[in-house]
Short mmCIF file of C-alpha atoms in Angstrom, two decimals:
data_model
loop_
_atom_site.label_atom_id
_atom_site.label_comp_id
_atom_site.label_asym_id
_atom_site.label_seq_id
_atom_site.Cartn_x
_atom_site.Cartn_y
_atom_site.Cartn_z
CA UNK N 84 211.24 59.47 125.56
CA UNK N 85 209.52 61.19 122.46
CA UNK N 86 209.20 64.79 122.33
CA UNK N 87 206.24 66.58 123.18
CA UNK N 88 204.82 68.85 120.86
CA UNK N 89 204.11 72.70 121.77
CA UNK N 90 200.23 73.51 122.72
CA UNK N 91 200.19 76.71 121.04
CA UNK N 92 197.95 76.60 118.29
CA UNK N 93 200.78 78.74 116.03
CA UNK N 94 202.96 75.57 116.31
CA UNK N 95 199.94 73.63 114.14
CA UNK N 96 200.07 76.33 111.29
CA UNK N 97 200.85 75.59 107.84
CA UNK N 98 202.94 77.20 105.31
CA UNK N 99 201.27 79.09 102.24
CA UNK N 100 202.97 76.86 99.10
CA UNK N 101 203.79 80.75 97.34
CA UNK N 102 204.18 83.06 100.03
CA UNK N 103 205.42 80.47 102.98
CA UNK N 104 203.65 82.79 105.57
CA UNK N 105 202.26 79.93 108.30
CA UNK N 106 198.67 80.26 108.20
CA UNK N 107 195.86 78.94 110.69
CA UNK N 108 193.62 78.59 107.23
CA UNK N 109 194.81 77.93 103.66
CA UNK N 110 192.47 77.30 100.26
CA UNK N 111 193.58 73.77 98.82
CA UNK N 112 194.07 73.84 94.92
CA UNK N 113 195.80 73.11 91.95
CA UNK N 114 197.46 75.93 90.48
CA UNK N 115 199.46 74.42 87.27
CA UNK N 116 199.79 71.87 84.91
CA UNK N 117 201.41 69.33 87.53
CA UNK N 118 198.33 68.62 89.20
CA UNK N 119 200.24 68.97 92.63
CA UNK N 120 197.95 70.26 95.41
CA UNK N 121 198.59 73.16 96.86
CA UNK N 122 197.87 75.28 100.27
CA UNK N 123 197.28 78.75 99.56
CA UNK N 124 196.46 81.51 101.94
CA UNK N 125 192.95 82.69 100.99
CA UNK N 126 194.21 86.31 100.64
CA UNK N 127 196.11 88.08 97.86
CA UNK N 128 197.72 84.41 97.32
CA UNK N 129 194.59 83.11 96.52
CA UNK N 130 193.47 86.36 94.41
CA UNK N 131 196.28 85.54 91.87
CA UNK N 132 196.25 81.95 91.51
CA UNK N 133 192.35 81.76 90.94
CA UNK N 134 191.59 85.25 89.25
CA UNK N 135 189.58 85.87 93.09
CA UNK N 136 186.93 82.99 91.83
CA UNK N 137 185.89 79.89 93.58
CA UNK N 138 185.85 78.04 90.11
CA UNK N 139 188.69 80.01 88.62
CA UNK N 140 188.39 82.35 85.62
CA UNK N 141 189.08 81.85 82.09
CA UNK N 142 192.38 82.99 81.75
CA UNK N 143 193.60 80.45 84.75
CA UNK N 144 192.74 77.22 83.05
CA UNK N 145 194.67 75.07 85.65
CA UNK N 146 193.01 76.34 89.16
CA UNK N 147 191.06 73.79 90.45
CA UNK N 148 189.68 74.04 93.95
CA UNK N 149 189.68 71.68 96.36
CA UNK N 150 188.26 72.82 99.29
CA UNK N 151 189.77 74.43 102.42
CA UNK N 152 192.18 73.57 105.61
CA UNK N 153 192.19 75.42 109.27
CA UNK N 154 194.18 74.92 111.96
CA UNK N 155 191.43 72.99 114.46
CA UNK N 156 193.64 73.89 117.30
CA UNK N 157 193.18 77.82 116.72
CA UNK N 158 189.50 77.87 117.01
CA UNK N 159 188.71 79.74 113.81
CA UNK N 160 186.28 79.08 110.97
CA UNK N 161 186.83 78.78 107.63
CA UNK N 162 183.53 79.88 106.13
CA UNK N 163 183.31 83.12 103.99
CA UNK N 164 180.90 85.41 105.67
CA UNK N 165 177.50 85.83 104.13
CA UNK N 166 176.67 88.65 102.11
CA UNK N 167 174.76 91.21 103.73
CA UNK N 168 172.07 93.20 101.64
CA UNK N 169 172.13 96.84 101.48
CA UNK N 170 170.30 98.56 104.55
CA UNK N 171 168.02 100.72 102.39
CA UNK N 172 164.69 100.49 101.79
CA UNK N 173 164.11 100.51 98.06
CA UNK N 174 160.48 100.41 95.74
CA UNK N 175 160.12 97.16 94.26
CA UNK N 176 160.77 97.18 90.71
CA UNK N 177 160.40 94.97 87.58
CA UNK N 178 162.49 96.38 85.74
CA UNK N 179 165.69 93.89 85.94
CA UNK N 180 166.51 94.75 89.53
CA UNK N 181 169.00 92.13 90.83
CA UNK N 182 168.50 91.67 94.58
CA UNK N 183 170.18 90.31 96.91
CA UNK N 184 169.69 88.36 100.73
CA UNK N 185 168.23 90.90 102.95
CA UNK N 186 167.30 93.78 100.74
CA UNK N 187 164.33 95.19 101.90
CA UNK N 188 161.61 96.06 99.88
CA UNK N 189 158.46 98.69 99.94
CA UNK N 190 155.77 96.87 97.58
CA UNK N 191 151.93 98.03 97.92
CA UNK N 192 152.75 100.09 101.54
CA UNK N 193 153.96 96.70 102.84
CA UNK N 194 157.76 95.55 103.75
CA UNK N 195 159.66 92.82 102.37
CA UNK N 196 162.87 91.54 103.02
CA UNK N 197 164.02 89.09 100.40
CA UNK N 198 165.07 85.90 101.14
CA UNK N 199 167.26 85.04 98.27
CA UNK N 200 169.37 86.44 95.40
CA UNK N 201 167.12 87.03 92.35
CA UNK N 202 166.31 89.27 89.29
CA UNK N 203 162.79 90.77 89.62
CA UNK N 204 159.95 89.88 87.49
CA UNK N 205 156.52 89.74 87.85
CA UNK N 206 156.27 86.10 89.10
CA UNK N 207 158.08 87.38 92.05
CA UNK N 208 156.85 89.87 93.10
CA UNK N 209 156.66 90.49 96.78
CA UNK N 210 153.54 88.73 97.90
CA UNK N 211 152.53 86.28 100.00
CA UNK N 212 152.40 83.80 97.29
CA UNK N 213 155.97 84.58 96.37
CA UNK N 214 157.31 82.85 100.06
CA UNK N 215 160.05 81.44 98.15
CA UNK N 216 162.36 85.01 97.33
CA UNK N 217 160.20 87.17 100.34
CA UNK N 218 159.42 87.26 103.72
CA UNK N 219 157.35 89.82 105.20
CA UNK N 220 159.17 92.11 107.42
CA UNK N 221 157.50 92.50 110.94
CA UNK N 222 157.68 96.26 112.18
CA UNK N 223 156.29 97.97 115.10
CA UNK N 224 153.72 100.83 114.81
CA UNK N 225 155.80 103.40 114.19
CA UNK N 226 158.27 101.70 112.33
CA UNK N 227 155.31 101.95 109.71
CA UNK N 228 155.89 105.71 109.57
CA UNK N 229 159.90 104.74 107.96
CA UNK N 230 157.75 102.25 105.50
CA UNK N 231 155.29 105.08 104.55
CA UNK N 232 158.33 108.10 104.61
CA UNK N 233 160.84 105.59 102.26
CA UNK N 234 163.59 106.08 104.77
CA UNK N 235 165.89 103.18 106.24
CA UNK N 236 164.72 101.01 108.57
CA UNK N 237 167.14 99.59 110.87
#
């Protein structure tokens, strides 16, 4: 009779190739000249094989990545959390501002929250015309008063 195996989801777990800590989710990649495929753990691990780049850095001319691998029977996820924008309300500004997803915005006493990362210019401006990068931030009545004050709006 063949062996069953254990239900714990730690028994599915897979060994990082550099640090051999099992791991419910590991970063597949190539990390030298062999072209081997390796499982690393997508912490410090990962940091040092990959210079903490997706696509590697200059100065690690063998990483290649190849996606990622979680343990299905642990019920985690293996997608990097998106980045937040910073909770301030800031004046919109032309002047090479680089924002990012879910900055919010004062332009011409309205609010904006963008919608994407993107250096400002003048083409995109917050506007209704500029749908693409903004979205007009809905506010109560006295929410207006934060708008019109330039304090955070939560």
């Amino acid at each position: 009779m063949a062996s069953k195996r254990s239900k714990s989801p730690s028994a599915y777990r897979k060994p990082c190739s550099l640090c051999e800590k099992p791991r419910d989710v590991l970063v597949r990649c190539r990390i030298d000249d062999t072209l081997q495929w390796n499982f690393v753990c997508p912490g410090p691990c990962w940091r040092e094989v990959s210079g903490g780049v997706v696509d590697g850095t200059e100065d690690k001319p063998n990483y290649v990545y190849g996606g990622m691998w979680k343990n299905k029977h642990a019920g985690i996820s293996a997608r990097k959390p998106k980045k937040k924008g910073s909770a301030a309300l800031k004046d919109w500004s032309e002047s090479q501002s680089d924002y990012i997803q879910n900055d919010r915005v004062k332009h011409e006493g309205r609010l904006w929250i963008c919608r994407r990362s993107h250096k400002s210019s003048g083409e995109n401006a917050p506007s209704s015309l500029s749908y693409r990068y903004w979205n007009e931030a809905p506010f109560a009545a006295d929410d207006k008063q934060s708008v019109d004050d330039n304090t955070n709006i939560t």
